[in-house]
């Protein structure tokens, strides 16, 4: 249908509903309809039902979509179009009904105020008039989310699922209403901003990221051209329940309570850059709908429907979850923590704190603190007995102040006895530990804290100051005693010493189970924005068991580690642990003397260092004296993981520990141990013709497959163990992550086209050889798409790095996909002062060494790398820089 011309703004109220005029971008007016309900109110709505019928497609159900304020059903035009296209393409035929609420969009203007309870009743009257039958999935955004959930709670017999974009059903006690809403509600500003002018409307449209096209913005404004048209916008804002005394607060409470009882499939799609509905409200919804799939679109804001490609997610969810076979509930897949990598029964679950409990009466050292030395210069030692007692006290104290099973607790504490006690205390009461590396920087840490949204934060002064200044969520607990004035200034609610005192002698709650969440560990951010990786108790325990078995860790082993997550596993492994004196946010600060001091203090037999740390350890080896060297001679196992490391560098580090077997395991935050190779194994592999870095064979309990790359560089091949096939690396293990945190679509991508069982696509590219060894050749996103097919960068880089003057190299692609040319970017010895084209002699040497033709050779003073490893080169950044340089742009630093 096509609509009549719009009525003049001076038309008196009431004014009936109208269909949309032709010419609105992305919206076919054939979907526009008008309906009169039993009470006489007229509604405008979009409906795909007639179009499906025209094509002979019978709907499997209906999506009832409800917009918020100040948008209208135009918000859902993408789902309207895409759902019909999917049905015509052979997918399930979902009817989409997107309604304009009364006083909004092209629905009737009645001049009546409509509080929340009335809007929920209005929607019921509309669906009754439409004759809507089940199954129905509600979809809502902004305050339309609340109205849609009200309908869902009131129609359980029709309800099949709920989908939400940024919205809220509860205003937390003590939390202020978001600033934009406070402004819109303020006295004379309210009417002026919402009705008299378009300020509220235009401000909302301006929240789109990066911005709406002019014609789309005009389409949103179309039904709100004049002040009388915007009366519904004014009324909607006035109806926001700012406190318990507001007339609509009881209805909001009723809906919120009802949502918590819903057991239908649910999906929450969120824009984190929303000044109105922040992650605070997402966290509340997750608690009410714990089975919901959640995805935060990292670049999206309030108008997530405009900012992100969200319709495929909803359509996929409708097909896989709402239409799931009988007997499933559409909830997130349960973990397989009590099974092995192949799905078979594994050993009985032993909680992570069992090793600590077993030594609770032992006065031997459990954790050594190199940052706190005694008068004689020795490290402060905490015994197993003292650690077990402190864990008991802190666990009971945390429970006493309100920390409950499933609550997230962010720990911003330097490695040492305090952090160790906190980790095991949280795990023991079922709290979920949130660990984000300080190397992420302020922006990365802020993104991590807001993404995980912990209910509690335990931090030292620096972390507390950051939490206060940057608005990080969570009740603040100071790990250190503070002066009262400082405590008030930092917004600290508790001090850890008081928490522990409150837990003295108190009983602990029941232990968490193997499938309960245990930790959210954030990736380094070296291959994209840092992601939270969720581990269950079973999967952390499986990691402990794998480490203990593969590296033969026992009570007398001792562990020195420059990588905090593994230091925290010391008590779980039943062995003493120590972190060397260093700045954990910058591994490059670790010195050879600090390693020797830690080994001597702990009499450790295992040393675990990151690649970034090894560089400086080797560089500072000249400061070691005879006593240091003697201590290092007692080490029998040396490990470095997190990023590829050259045989020469590993060998240089191993020379400092001549009795140790040097290992460089391969893993990632999602699966911390996958394969392992010794220094001897690396040297043996050097004679092989394979390109890439050999990372060895899978450790016991782990499996590796490769999904071959096609001509476009996409990993589309059936996963296999065939040797010599370049493709994306897939891994499986009992200690593989549970899932990504609130990144459902990322999980789906990581599990795409995998064999039966729990597999993970790593994003790494490589191949298996005939001996079953894995060779890593780069990241999937760094593969060059040339006219000759995909080209992985690591192999050519290794050849370039054999040139005497080259310290590090990166081979990147410039030009259009499918026709990319290879360019080498090198860091030289000695270093250059300015980036740009390489000197002629160096260019000739690099081209002669490279196995692939190079369009150019560029030099940089220093490669852009991640902080945690100092070796993961940001090739994407270098590719963009090289493309600009070769196009004649300004030659700045990459």
Short mmCIF file of N, CA and C in Angstrom, two decimals, residues 23-153:
data_model
loop_
_atom_site.label_atom_id
_atom_site.label_comp_id
_atom_site.label_asym_id
_atom_site.label_seq_id
_atom_site.Cartn_x
_atom_site.Cartn_y
_atom_site.Cartn_z
N UNK A 23 9.38 6.13 -1.16
CA UNK A 23 10.66 6.81 -1.28
C UNK A 23 11.52 6.81 -0.05
N UNK A 24 11.09 6.16 1.03
CA UNK A 24 11.94 6.10 2.22
C UNK A 24 13.06 5.09 1.98
N UNK A 25 14.32 5.45 2.22
CA UNK A 25 15.43 4.55 1.91
C UNK A 25 15.35 3.25 2.72
N UNK A 26 15.41 2.13 1.98
CA UNK A 26 15.43 0.82 2.62
C UNK A 26 14.09 0.27 3.02
N UNK A 27 13.00 0.98 2.75
CA UNK A 27 11.68 0.51 3.17
C UNK A 27 10.71 0.53 2.01
N UNK A 28 10.23 -0.65 1.61
CA UNK A 28 9.23 -0.78 0.56
C UNK A 28 7.87 -0.46 1.16
N UNK A 29 7.13 0.51 0.63
CA UNK A 29 5.84 0.88 1.22
C UNK A 29 4.80 -0.23 1.15
N UNK A 30 5.08 -1.30 0.38
CA UNK A 30 4.13 -2.43 0.36
C UNK A 30 3.99 -3.09 1.73
N UNK A 31 5.02 -2.93 2.57
CA UNK A 31 4.95 -3.56 3.90
C UNK A 31 4.14 -2.72 4.89
N UNK A 32 3.72 -1.52 4.51
CA UNK A 32 3.07 -0.58 5.41
C UNK A 32 1.56 -0.82 5.45
N UNK A 33 1.00 -0.91 6.67
CA UNK A 33 -0.43 -1.21 6.84
C UNK A 33 -0.98 -0.40 8.01
N UNK A 34 -2.33 -0.29 8.02
CA UNK A 34 -3.04 0.37 9.11
C UNK A 34 -4.09 -0.58 9.65
N UNK A 35 -4.25 -0.58 10.99
CA UNK A 35 -5.18 -1.49 11.66
C UNK A 35 -5.92 -0.73 12.75
N UNK A 36 -7.23 -1.04 12.90
CA UNK A 36 -8.03 -0.46 13.99
C UNK A 36 -8.27 -1.54 15.03
N UNK A 37 -7.97 -1.23 16.31
CA UNK A 37 -8.19 -2.24 17.35
C UNK A 37 -9.61 -2.14 17.90
N UNK A 38 -9.93 -3.01 18.85
CA UNK A 38 -11.31 -3.11 19.36
C UNK A 38 -11.74 -1.84 20.08
N UNK A 39 -10.77 -1.03 20.52
CA UNK A 39 -11.12 0.19 21.24
C UNK A 39 -11.24 1.39 20.31
N UNK A 40 -10.94 1.17 19.02
CA UNK A 40 -11.06 2.23 18.04
C UNK A 40 -9.76 2.92 17.70
N UNK A 41 -8.68 2.59 18.38
CA UNK A 41 -7.39 3.20 18.08
C UNK A 41 -6.84 2.63 16.77
N UNK A 42 -6.21 3.48 15.99
CA UNK A 42 -5.65 3.02 14.72
C UNK A 42 -4.13 2.98 14.80
N UNK A 43 -3.58 1.93 14.23
CA UNK A 43 -2.16 1.63 14.34
C UNK A 43 -1.52 1.56 12.95
N UNK A 44 -0.31 2.08 12.85
CA UNK A 44 0.50 1.81 11.67
C UNK A 44 1.49 0.72 12.03
N UNK A 45 1.72 -0.20 11.09
CA UNK A 45 2.68 -1.28 11.33
C UNK A 45 3.22 -1.78 10.00
N UNK A 46 4.41 -2.37 10.06
CA UNK A 46 5.01 -3.06 8.93
C UNK A 46 4.74 -4.54 9.10
N UNK A 47 4.42 -5.21 8.00
CA UNK A 47 4.04 -6.62 8.08
C UNK A 47 4.51 -7.35 6.83
N UNK A 48 5.31 -8.39 7.02
CA UNK A 48 5.79 -9.17 5.88
C UNK A 48 4.85 -10.32 5.53
N UNK A 49 3.81 -10.51 6.34
CA UNK A 49 2.91 -11.64 6.09
C UNK A 49 2.34 -11.71 4.69
N UNK A 50 1.76 -10.60 4.17
CA UNK A 50 1.21 -10.65 2.81
C UNK A 50 2.27 -10.96 1.75
N UNK A 51 3.49 -10.47 1.94
CA UNK A 51 4.54 -10.75 0.96
C UNK A 51 4.93 -12.22 0.99
N UNK A 52 5.00 -12.81 2.19
CA UNK A 52 5.29 -14.24 2.28
C UNK A 52 4.18 -15.05 1.62
N UNK A 53 2.95 -14.64 1.87
CA UNK A 53 1.82 -15.35 1.27
C UNK A 53 1.86 -15.25 -0.25
N UNK A 54 2.25 -14.09 -0.76
CA UNK A 54 2.33 -13.90 -2.21
C UNK A 54 3.32 -14.87 -2.85
N UNK A 55 4.34 -15.24 -2.09
CA UNK A 55 5.34 -16.18 -2.60
C UNK A 55 5.06 -17.63 -2.19
N UNK A 56 3.87 -17.85 -1.59
CA UNK A 56 3.50 -19.20 -1.20
C UNK A 56 4.29 -19.74 -0.03
N UNK A 57 4.73 -18.85 0.86
CA UNK A 57 5.56 -19.26 2.01
C UNK A 57 4.73 -19.15 3.28
N UNK A 58 4.63 -20.27 4.00
CA UNK A 58 3.85 -20.29 5.24
C UNK A 58 4.76 -19.94 6.41
N UNK A 59 4.42 -18.92 7.20
CA UNK A 59 5.27 -18.52 8.32
C UNK A 59 5.39 -19.62 9.38
N UNK A 60 6.59 -19.76 9.93
CA UNK A 60 6.80 -20.69 11.04
C UNK A 60 6.55 -20.00 12.37
N UNK A 61 6.42 -18.70 12.35
CA UNK A 61 6.18 -17.92 13.55
C UNK A 61 6.25 -16.45 13.21
N UNK A 62 6.05 -15.61 14.22
CA UNK A 62 6.03 -14.17 14.02
C UNK A 62 7.02 -13.49 14.95
N UNK A 63 7.75 -12.52 14.41
CA UNK A 63 8.58 -11.64 15.22
C UNK A 63 7.80 -10.35 15.43
N UNK A 64 7.51 -10.03 16.68
CA UNK A 64 6.78 -8.83 17.04
C UNK A 64 7.81 -7.79 17.49
N UNK A 65 8.06 -6.80 16.63
CA UNK A 65 9.14 -5.83 16.87
C UNK A 65 8.56 -4.51 17.36
N UNK A 66 9.13 -4.00 18.45
CA UNK A 66 8.61 -2.77 19.08
C UNK A 66 9.75 -1.76 19.23
N UNK A 67 9.57 -0.60 18.61
CA UNK A 67 10.58 0.46 18.67
C UNK A 67 10.50 1.19 20.00
N UNK A 68 11.50 2.05 20.23
CA UNK A 68 11.52 2.87 21.43
C UNK A 68 11.26 4.33 21.13
N UNK A 69 11.84 5.20 21.93
CA UNK A 69 11.63 6.64 21.82
C UNK A 69 12.96 7.32 21.48
N UNK A 70 13.03 8.11 20.40
CA UNK A 70 11.95 8.64 19.57
C UNK A 70 11.97 8.05 18.16
N UNK A 71 12.21 6.77 18.01
CA UNK A 71 12.22 6.16 16.69
C UNK A 71 10.82 5.70 16.30
N UNK A 72 10.72 4.90 15.28
CA UNK A 72 9.46 4.27 14.89
C UNK A 72 9.79 2.98 14.15
N UNK A 73 8.83 2.32 13.55
CA UNK A 73 9.05 0.99 12.98
C UNK A 73 10.08 0.98 11.85
N UNK A 74 10.44 2.14 11.35
CA UNK A 74 11.51 2.23 10.35
C UNK A 74 12.80 1.61 10.88
N UNK A 75 12.96 1.60 12.21
CA UNK A 75 14.13 1.00 12.84
C UNK A 75 14.32 -0.45 12.41
N UNK A 76 13.24 -1.14 12.11
CA UNK A 76 13.29 -2.59 11.84
C UNK A 76 13.28 -2.91 10.35
N UNK A 77 13.49 -1.90 9.48
CA UNK A 77 13.38 -2.14 8.04
C UNK A 77 14.36 -3.20 7.55
N UNK A 78 15.55 -3.28 8.15
CA UNK A 78 16.53 -4.27 7.73
C UNK A 78 16.04 -5.68 7.97
N UNK A 79 15.43 -5.92 9.14
CA UNK A 79 14.90 -7.25 9.44
C UNK A 79 13.71 -7.57 8.54
N UNK A 80 12.89 -6.58 8.25
CA UNK A 80 11.75 -6.79 7.34
C UNK A 80 12.25 -7.30 6.00
N UNK A 81 13.21 -6.61 5.43
CA UNK A 81 13.73 -6.98 4.11
C UNK A 81 14.51 -8.28 4.15
N UNK A 82 15.40 -8.43 5.13
CA UNK A 82 16.28 -9.60 5.18
C UNK A 82 15.51 -10.88 5.50
N UNK A 83 14.46 -10.77 6.31
CA UNK A 83 13.70 -11.97 6.66
C UNK A 83 12.97 -12.53 5.44
N UNK A 84 12.43 -11.64 4.61
CA UNK A 84 11.76 -12.09 3.39
C UNK A 84 12.77 -12.71 2.43
N UNK A 85 13.92 -12.06 2.27
CA UNK A 85 14.96 -12.61 1.39
C UNK A 85 15.43 -13.97 1.88
N UNK A 86 15.59 -14.13 3.20
CA UNK A 86 16.02 -15.42 3.73
C UNK A 86 14.97 -16.50 3.48
N UNK A 87 13.71 -16.16 3.65
CA UNK A 87 12.64 -17.13 3.41
C UNK A 87 12.58 -17.52 1.95
N UNK A 88 12.72 -16.54 1.06
CA UNK A 88 12.69 -16.85 -0.37
C UNK A 88 13.92 -17.66 -0.79
N UNK A 89 14.99 -17.55 0.01
CA UNK A 89 16.20 -18.31 -0.28
C UNK A 89 16.20 -19.70 0.31
N UNK A 90 15.10 -20.10 0.92
CA UNK A 90 15.00 -21.46 1.45
C UNK A 90 15.08 -21.56 2.96
N UNK A 91 15.29 -20.45 3.64
CA UNK A 91 15.34 -20.46 5.09
C UNK A 91 13.96 -20.46 5.69
N UNK A 92 13.88 -20.58 7.02
CA UNK A 92 12.57 -20.52 7.69
C UNK A 92 11.87 -19.20 7.39
N UNK A 93 10.56 -19.27 7.18
CA UNK A 93 9.78 -18.07 6.85
C UNK A 93 9.22 -17.47 8.14
N UNK A 94 9.88 -16.46 8.63
CA UNK A 94 9.39 -15.75 9.81
C UNK A 94 8.64 -14.50 9.36
N UNK A 95 7.43 -14.37 9.80
CA UNK A 95 6.67 -13.15 9.59
C UNK A 95 7.18 -12.08 10.55
N UNK A 96 7.42 -10.91 10.07
CA UNK A 96 7.85 -9.80 10.91
C UNK A 96 6.75 -8.76 10.96
N UNK A 97 6.30 -8.45 12.16
CA UNK A 97 5.32 -7.39 12.38
C UNK A 97 6.00 -6.34 13.25
N UNK A 98 6.24 -5.16 12.66
CA UNK A 98 6.90 -4.07 13.38
C UNK A 98 5.90 -2.95 13.55
N UNK A 99 5.52 -2.67 14.78
CA UNK A 99 4.41 -1.77 15.06
C UNK A 99 4.92 -0.39 15.47
N UNK A 100 4.19 0.65 15.08
CA UNK A 100 4.41 1.99 15.63
C UNK A 100 3.53 2.13 16.88
N UNK A 101 4.13 2.40 18.01
CA UNK A 101 3.33 2.60 19.22
C UNK A 101 2.42 3.82 19.05
N UNK A 102 1.30 3.81 19.74
CA UNK A 102 0.37 4.93 19.66
C UNK A 102 1.06 6.21 20.12
N UNK A 103 0.75 7.30 19.47
CA UNK A 103 1.36 8.61 19.64
C UNK A 103 2.75 8.70 19.01
N UNK A 104 3.18 7.64 18.33
CA UNK A 104 4.53 7.59 17.77
C UNK A 104 4.47 7.18 16.31
N UNK A 105 5.52 7.50 15.55
CA UNK A 105 5.60 7.07 14.17
C UNK A 105 4.39 7.51 13.38
N UNK A 106 3.83 6.59 12.61
CA UNK A 106 2.66 6.89 11.79
C UNK A 106 1.37 6.35 12.40
N UNK A 107 1.44 5.89 13.66
CA UNK A 107 0.22 5.49 14.35
C UNK A 107 -0.55 6.72 14.81
N UNK A 108 -1.74 6.47 15.35
CA UNK A 108 -2.66 7.57 15.69
C UNK A 108 -2.08 8.49 16.76
N UNK A 109 -2.44 9.76 16.64
CA UNK A 109 -2.19 10.74 17.70
C UNK A 109 -3.52 10.97 18.41
N UNK A 110 -3.61 10.51 19.63
CA UNK A 110 -4.88 10.63 20.38
C UNK A 110 -4.84 11.76 21.38
N UNK A 111 -3.64 12.28 21.67
CA UNK A 111 -3.51 13.34 22.66
C UNK A 111 -3.57 12.84 24.08
N UNK A 112 -3.59 11.52 24.28
CA UNK A 112 -3.69 10.95 25.63
C UNK A 112 -2.31 10.51 26.12
N UNK A 113 -2.09 10.68 27.42
CA UNK A 113 -0.84 10.21 28.02
C UNK A 113 -0.90 8.69 28.19
N UNK A 114 0.20 8.04 27.87
CA UNK A 114 0.23 6.58 27.92
C UNK A 114 1.38 6.10 28.79
N UNK A 115 1.13 5.90 30.06
CA UNK A 115 2.16 5.34 30.93
C UNK A 115 2.46 3.89 30.55
N UNK A 116 3.49 3.34 31.17
CA UNK A 116 4.00 2.03 30.77
C UNK A 116 2.93 0.95 30.78
N UNK A 117 2.14 0.85 31.84
CA UNK A 117 1.12 -0.20 31.92
C UNK A 117 0.13 -0.08 30.77
N UNK A 118 -0.19 1.16 30.41
CA UNK A 118 -1.13 1.34 29.31
C UNK A 118 -0.49 0.95 27.99
N UNK A 119 0.79 1.26 27.81
CA UNK A 119 1.46 0.88 26.56
C UNK A 119 1.51 -0.64 26.40
N UNK A 120 1.75 -1.35 27.51
CA UNK A 120 1.74 -2.81 27.44
C UNK A 120 0.35 -3.31 27.07
N UNK A 121 -0.67 -2.72 27.68
CA UNK A 121 -2.05 -3.10 27.33
C UNK A 121 -2.37 -2.72 25.89
N UNK A 122 -1.88 -1.57 25.44
CA UNK A 122 -2.08 -1.15 24.05
C UNK A 122 -1.54 -2.21 23.10
N UNK A 123 -0.33 -2.69 23.36
CA UNK A 123 0.28 -3.68 22.47
C UNK A 123 -0.54 -4.96 22.46
N UNK A 124 -1.09 -5.33 23.61
CA UNK A 124 -1.97 -6.49 23.64
C UNK A 124 -3.22 -6.29 22.82
N UNK A 125 -3.78 -5.07 22.86
CA UNK A 125 -4.96 -4.78 22.05
C UNK A 125 -4.63 -4.85 20.56
N UNK A 126 -3.44 -4.38 20.20
CA UNK A 126 -3.01 -4.45 18.81
C UNK A 126 -2.88 -5.89 18.35
N UNK A 127 -2.20 -6.74 19.11
CA UNK A 127 -2.01 -8.13 18.66
C UNK A 127 -3.34 -8.89 18.66
N UNK A 128 -4.25 -8.53 19.56
CA UNK A 128 -5.57 -9.16 19.53
C UNK A 128 -6.30 -8.79 18.24
N UNK A 129 -6.23 -7.51 17.87
CA UNK A 129 -6.89 -7.07 16.64
C UNK A 129 -6.25 -7.70 15.42
N UNK A 130 -4.95 -7.93 15.48
CA UNK A 130 -4.25 -8.56 14.37
C UNK A 130 -4.53 -10.05 14.30
N UNK A 131 -5.04 -10.60 15.40
CA UNK A 131 -5.29 -12.04 15.45
C UNK A 131 -3.99 -12.83 15.51
N UNK A 132 -3.01 -12.26 16.20
CA UNK A 132 -1.69 -12.88 16.24
C UNK A 132 -1.73 -14.20 17.00
N UNK A 133 -1.23 -15.24 16.35
CA UNK A 133 -1.15 -16.56 16.98
C UNK A 133 0.32 -16.94 17.16
N UNK A 134 0.56 -17.89 18.04
CA UNK A 134 1.93 -18.31 18.31
C UNK A 134 2.48 -19.20 17.21
N UNK A 135 3.77 -19.46 17.22
CA UNK A 135 4.74 -18.92 18.19
C UNK A 135 5.14 -17.48 17.85
N UNK A 136 5.34 -16.68 18.89
CA UNK A 136 5.72 -15.28 18.73
C UNK A 136 7.05 -15.04 19.44
N UNK A 137 7.93 -14.35 18.76
CA UNK A 137 9.19 -13.90 19.36
C UNK A 137 9.13 -12.39 19.46
N UNK A 138 9.31 -11.84 20.65
CA UNK A 138 9.31 -10.40 20.81
C UNK A 138 10.70 -9.84 20.55
N UNK A 139 10.74 -8.64 20.00
CA UNK A 139 11.98 -7.95 19.71
C UNK A 139 11.78 -6.49 20.07
N UNK A 140 12.67 -5.94 20.89
CA UNK A 140 12.48 -4.57 21.31
C UNK A 140 13.79 -3.82 21.48
N UNK A 141 13.68 -2.50 21.41
CA UNK A 141 14.83 -1.61 21.59
C UNK A 141 14.39 -0.42 22.42
N UNK A 142 15.33 0.08 23.26
CA UNK A 142 15.04 1.25 24.07
C UNK A 142 13.79 0.94 24.91
N UNK A 143 12.90 1.89 25.11
CA UNK A 143 11.71 1.61 25.92
C UNK A 143 10.74 0.68 25.21
N UNK A 144 10.94 0.48 23.90
CA UNK A 144 10.17 -0.57 23.23
C UNK A 144 10.56 -1.95 23.73
N UNK A 145 11.80 -2.08 24.24
CA UNK A 145 12.20 -3.35 24.83
C UNK A 145 11.39 -3.67 26.06
N UNK A 146 11.14 -2.66 26.91
CA UNK A 146 10.34 -2.88 28.11
C UNK A 146 8.91 -3.24 27.73
N UNK A 147 8.35 -2.51 26.77
CA UNK A 147 6.96 -2.79 26.35
C UNK A 147 6.86 -4.19 25.75
N UNK A 148 7.84 -4.57 24.93
CA UNK A 148 7.81 -5.91 24.33
C UNK A 148 7.92 -6.99 25.40
N UNK A 149 8.74 -6.74 26.42
CA UNK A 149 8.87 -7.73 27.50
C UNK A 149 7.60 -7.79 28.34
N UNK A 150 6.92 -6.65 28.50
CA UNK A 150 5.63 -6.68 29.18
C UNK A 150 4.64 -7.57 28.45
N UNK A 151 4.61 -7.45 27.12
CA UNK A 151 3.74 -8.32 26.33
C UNK A 151 4.18 -9.77 26.48
N UNK A 152 5.48 -10.02 26.47
CA UNK A 152 5.98 -11.39 26.59
C UNK A 152 5.58 -12.02 27.91
N UNK A 153 5.71 -11.26 28.99
CA UNK A 153 5.33 -11.78 30.31
C UNK A 153 3.84 -12.09 30.37
#
